[in-house]
XYZ file of C-alpha atoms in Angstrom:
233
model
C 3.593 -22.223 -17.613
C 5.380 -19.040 -19.368
C 8.323 -18.563 -21.471
C 9.791 -15.501 -23.423
C 12.628 -16.118 -25.975
C 14.453 -13.181 -27.282
C 11.604 -10.924 -26.639
C 11.930 -7.476 -28.363
C 9.476 -4.699 -28.236
C 9.159 -1.317 -29.811
C 7.129 1.930 -29.815
C 7.552 3.335 -33.356
C 11.500 3.609 -33.749
C 12.099 3.288 -30.030
C 13.341 -0.037 -29.181
C 12.171 -0.854 -25.434
C 13.058 -4.609 -25.017
C 16.155 -6.286 -26.264
C 16.122 -10.221 -26.188
C 14.177 -10.754 -22.797
C 14.362 -14.355 -21.669
C 12.248 -15.186 -18.603
C 10.321 -18.104 -17.547
C 7.493 -18.463 -15.033
C 6.688 -21.985 -13.321
C 3.142 -22.920 -12.326
C 2.297 -21.523 -8.879
C 5.492 -19.355 -8.910
C 5.742 -15.778 -8.058
C 8.124 -13.682 -10.168
C 9.288 -10.125 -9.590
C 10.180 -7.931 -12.247
C 12.463 -5.039 -10.681
C 14.145 -2.028 -12.459
C 14.158 1.769 -12.498
C 11.666 3.886 -14.555
C 12.104 3.332 -18.360
C 13.676 -0.167 -17.750
C 11.053 -1.916 -19.975
C 9.046 -3.628 -16.990
C 5.598 -2.568 -18.394
C 6.553 -3.188 -21.837
C 7.233 -6.664 -20.859
C 4.077 -7.263 -19.377
C 2.045 -5.900 -22.027
C 4.033 -8.051 -24.570
C 3.200 -11.129 -22.552
C -0.712 -9.968 -22.198
C -1.001 -9.189 -25.816
C -1.364 -5.483 -25.524
C 1.824 -5.298 -27.576
C 1.892 -8.051 -30.256
C 5.017 -9.814 -31.052
C 6.361 -12.832 -33.157
C 4.368 -15.887 -32.109
C 7.262 -17.701 -30.752
C 8.618 -14.870 -28.611
C 6.054 -15.596 -25.832
C 5.079 -19.300 -25.114
C 2.375 -20.423 -22.662
C 2.496 -24.034 -21.767
C 4.717 -24.629 -25.007
C 2.107 -22.813 -27.192
C 3.245 -19.691 -29.260
C 1.052 -16.659 -28.183
C 3.140 -13.838 -28.865
C 1.079 -12.648 -31.801
C -2.219 -13.308 -30.082
C -4.532 -10.147 -29.340
C -5.155 -9.124 -25.478
C -8.502 -10.947 -25.676
C -7.221 -14.304 -26.914
C -4.310 -14.173 -24.019
C -6.858 -13.390 -21.571
C -9.231 -16.651 -22.661
C -6.013 -18.753 -22.164
C -5.633 -17.707 -18.526
C -3.551 -14.654 -18.336
C -5.021 -11.693 -16.795
C -3.384 -8.312 -15.938
C -3.855 -5.653 -13.378
C -2.709 -2.805 -15.468
C -0.445 0.370 -14.055
C -3.038 2.970 -13.165
C -5.938 0.359 -12.564
C -7.795 1.458 -15.752
C -11.225 1.180 -14.301
C -14.434 1.962 -16.023
C -15.529 5.311 -14.577
C -19.132 5.219 -15.520
C -19.530 1.799 -13.905
C -20.091 0.768 -10.050
C -17.661 -1.253 -8.273
C -19.519 -4.538 -8.733
C -20.234 -3.763 -12.293
C -16.227 -3.240 -13.017
C -16.056 -6.780 -11.116
C -18.630 -8.358 -13.391
C -17.093 -7.242 -16.573
C -13.801 -8.938 -15.477
C -15.904 -12.234 -15.414
C -17.118 -12.007 -18.773
C -14.133 -14.123 -19.944
C -14.381 -17.040 -17.382
C -12.195 -20.202 -17.490
C -14.270 -22.900 -16.117
C -15.750 -22.975 -12.637
C -12.752 -21.586 -10.817
C -12.755 -20.293 -7.060
C -13.226 -16.536 -8.023
C -16.524 -15.156 -8.063
C -18.051 -11.937 -6.458
C -18.284 -13.304 -3.189
C -14.645 -14.686 -3.226
C -13.353 -11.293 -4.381
C -15.544 -9.695 -1.704
C -14.135 -12.218 0.977
C -10.518 -11.232 -0.121
C -11.377 -7.105 -0.099
C -14.317 -6.880 2.356
C -14.376 -2.993 1.801
C -15.296 -3.910 -1.886
C -18.623 -5.528 -0.690
C -19.437 -2.452 1.359
C -18.922 0.102 -1.748
C -20.185 -2.176 -4.242
C -22.853 0.090 -5.655
C -20.437 3.154 -5.767
C -18.864 4.614 -8.740
C -15.510 2.676 -9.167
C -13.665 5.873 -9.371
C -15.089 7.544 -6.386
C -13.106 5.078 -4.064
C -9.817 5.736 -2.724
C -6.652 4.876 -4.703
C -6.258 1.743 -2.502
C -9.857 0.781 -3.138
C -9.699 1.170 -6.660
C -6.699 -1.054 -6.893
C -8.357 -3.664 -5.058
C -11.230 -3.437 -7.873
C -8.591 -3.825 -10.663
C -7.091 -7.057 -8.783
C -10.554 -8.366 -8.111
C -11.586 -7.652 -11.765
C -8.705 -9.639 -13.068
C -9.278 -12.457 -10.744
C -12.738 -12.805 -11.934
C -11.584 -14.538 -15.182
C -10.163 -17.207 -12.883
C -6.503 -16.782 -14.164
C -3.761 -19.142 -13.938
C -1.185 -16.388 -14.352
C -1.848 -12.992 -12.820
C 0.204 -10.140 -14.274
C 0.487 -7.003 -11.753
C 2.113 -3.817 -12.911
C 3.017 -1.510 -9.988
C 0.259 -2.329 -7.776
C 1.667 -0.260 -4.967
C 2.479 3.003 -6.966
C 1.380 5.940 -5.372
C -0.430 4.301 -2.562
C -0.108 4.975 1.439
C 2.090 2.219 3.232
C -0.729 0.924 5.225
C -2.780 0.212 1.816
C 0.233 -1.471 0.492
C 0.447 -3.747 3.200
C -3.155 -4.845 2.880
C -2.835 -5.376 -0.744
C 0.336 -7.351 -0.451
C -1.242 -9.272 2.491
C -3.977 -10.619 -0.037
C -1.280 -11.820 -2.546
C -0.504 -15.192 -0.409
C -4.080 -16.052 -0.437
C -4.383 -15.600 -4.268
C -1.546 -17.989 -4.681
C -3.029 -20.491 -2.503
C -5.442 -21.053 -5.183
C -2.500 -22.381 -7.475
C -2.294 -18.994 -9.657
C 1.188 -17.954 -10.696
C 2.093 -14.438 -10.112
C 4.532 -11.797 -12.149
C 4.812 -8.661 -10.064
C 6.408 -5.519 -11.536
C 7.539 -3.347 -8.835
C 9.908 -0.641 -8.133
C 9.916 -1.172 -4.325
C 12.897 -3.744 -4.196
C 12.340 -4.722 -0.653
C 8.721 -5.452 -1.024
C 9.160 -7.308 -4.619
C 11.891 -9.475 -2.982
C 9.852 -10.344 0.319
C 7.004 -11.993 -1.854
C 8.671 -13.358 -4.773
C 10.366 -16.938 -5.343
C 12.445 -15.496 -8.144
C 13.349 -12.000 -9.398
C 14.489 -10.480 -12.836
C 16.221 -7.055 -12.970
C 15.884 -4.868 -16.098
C 17.780 -1.898 -16.957
C 17.317 -0.252 -20.247
C 15.425 -3.233 -21.769
C 17.805 -6.081 -20.810
C 17.993 -8.505 -17.941
C 20.859 -7.618 -15.920
C 20.090 -10.089 -12.983
C 18.071 -12.995 -12.308
C 17.962 -15.692 -9.438
C 16.101 -17.031 -6.471
C 15.153 -14.236 -3.957
C 16.917 -16.208 -1.287
C 20.224 -16.264 -2.786
C 20.538 -12.945 -4.362
C 22.608 -10.296 -2.280
C 21.381 -6.930 -1.930
C 24.881 -5.704 -3.298
C 24.151 -7.652 -6.566
C 20.767 -6.218 -6.828
C 22.008 -2.701 -6.394
C 24.594 -3.215 -9.148
C 22.217 -4.567 -11.647
C 19.363 -1.931 -10.747
C 21.732 0.813 -11.167
C 24.263 -0.443 -13.573
C 27.181 -0.557 -11.021
C 30.392 -2.023 -12.130
C 30.696 -5.603 -10.617
């Protein structure tokens, strides 16, 4: 479904990614782990079109999309849940969700009612200003907004960051239900244990480079630790 080939990315003179190669198969969940500054968010921004690259550095179903703008990438079925949620503060919960549905792919599963079924608290708070909700509820809105476009690939950037453990549990409990729709997922996460628990495969980044990749069932904790912190093998 998705491939990157020698993906590089920079912010001005600062180079953040150095030749990243990853793949995501249809329906697969891939975790991207690494310390702060490893390049995880930059990778998702490059895939989603927030950062533009050479066209053939990112392929979607074999089609080069690396130079496409974010709205064109969204129209192809790749939606992102950004770090920090980025909700519209002047709009209600329901209005934020409806904005996510402005670019819809066909008659997919995700509607207001199915998002509310996934996160029932949002229906109760649908008329409230989105930013008046708790941090966890705001994260649910951000996920729901992305789902409203009926994506076939959902990019999630640090969806547990700053949330209480009980809230993180509830959000992660919803991920299998999202995957049941056939959507693939890429999850950026600093919590290694949680990432390995939900993903099929994992990539570890350090200083803009892939230091480890493999199936989560076969990678040892020692290998992850070495890749994460740069310990000598």
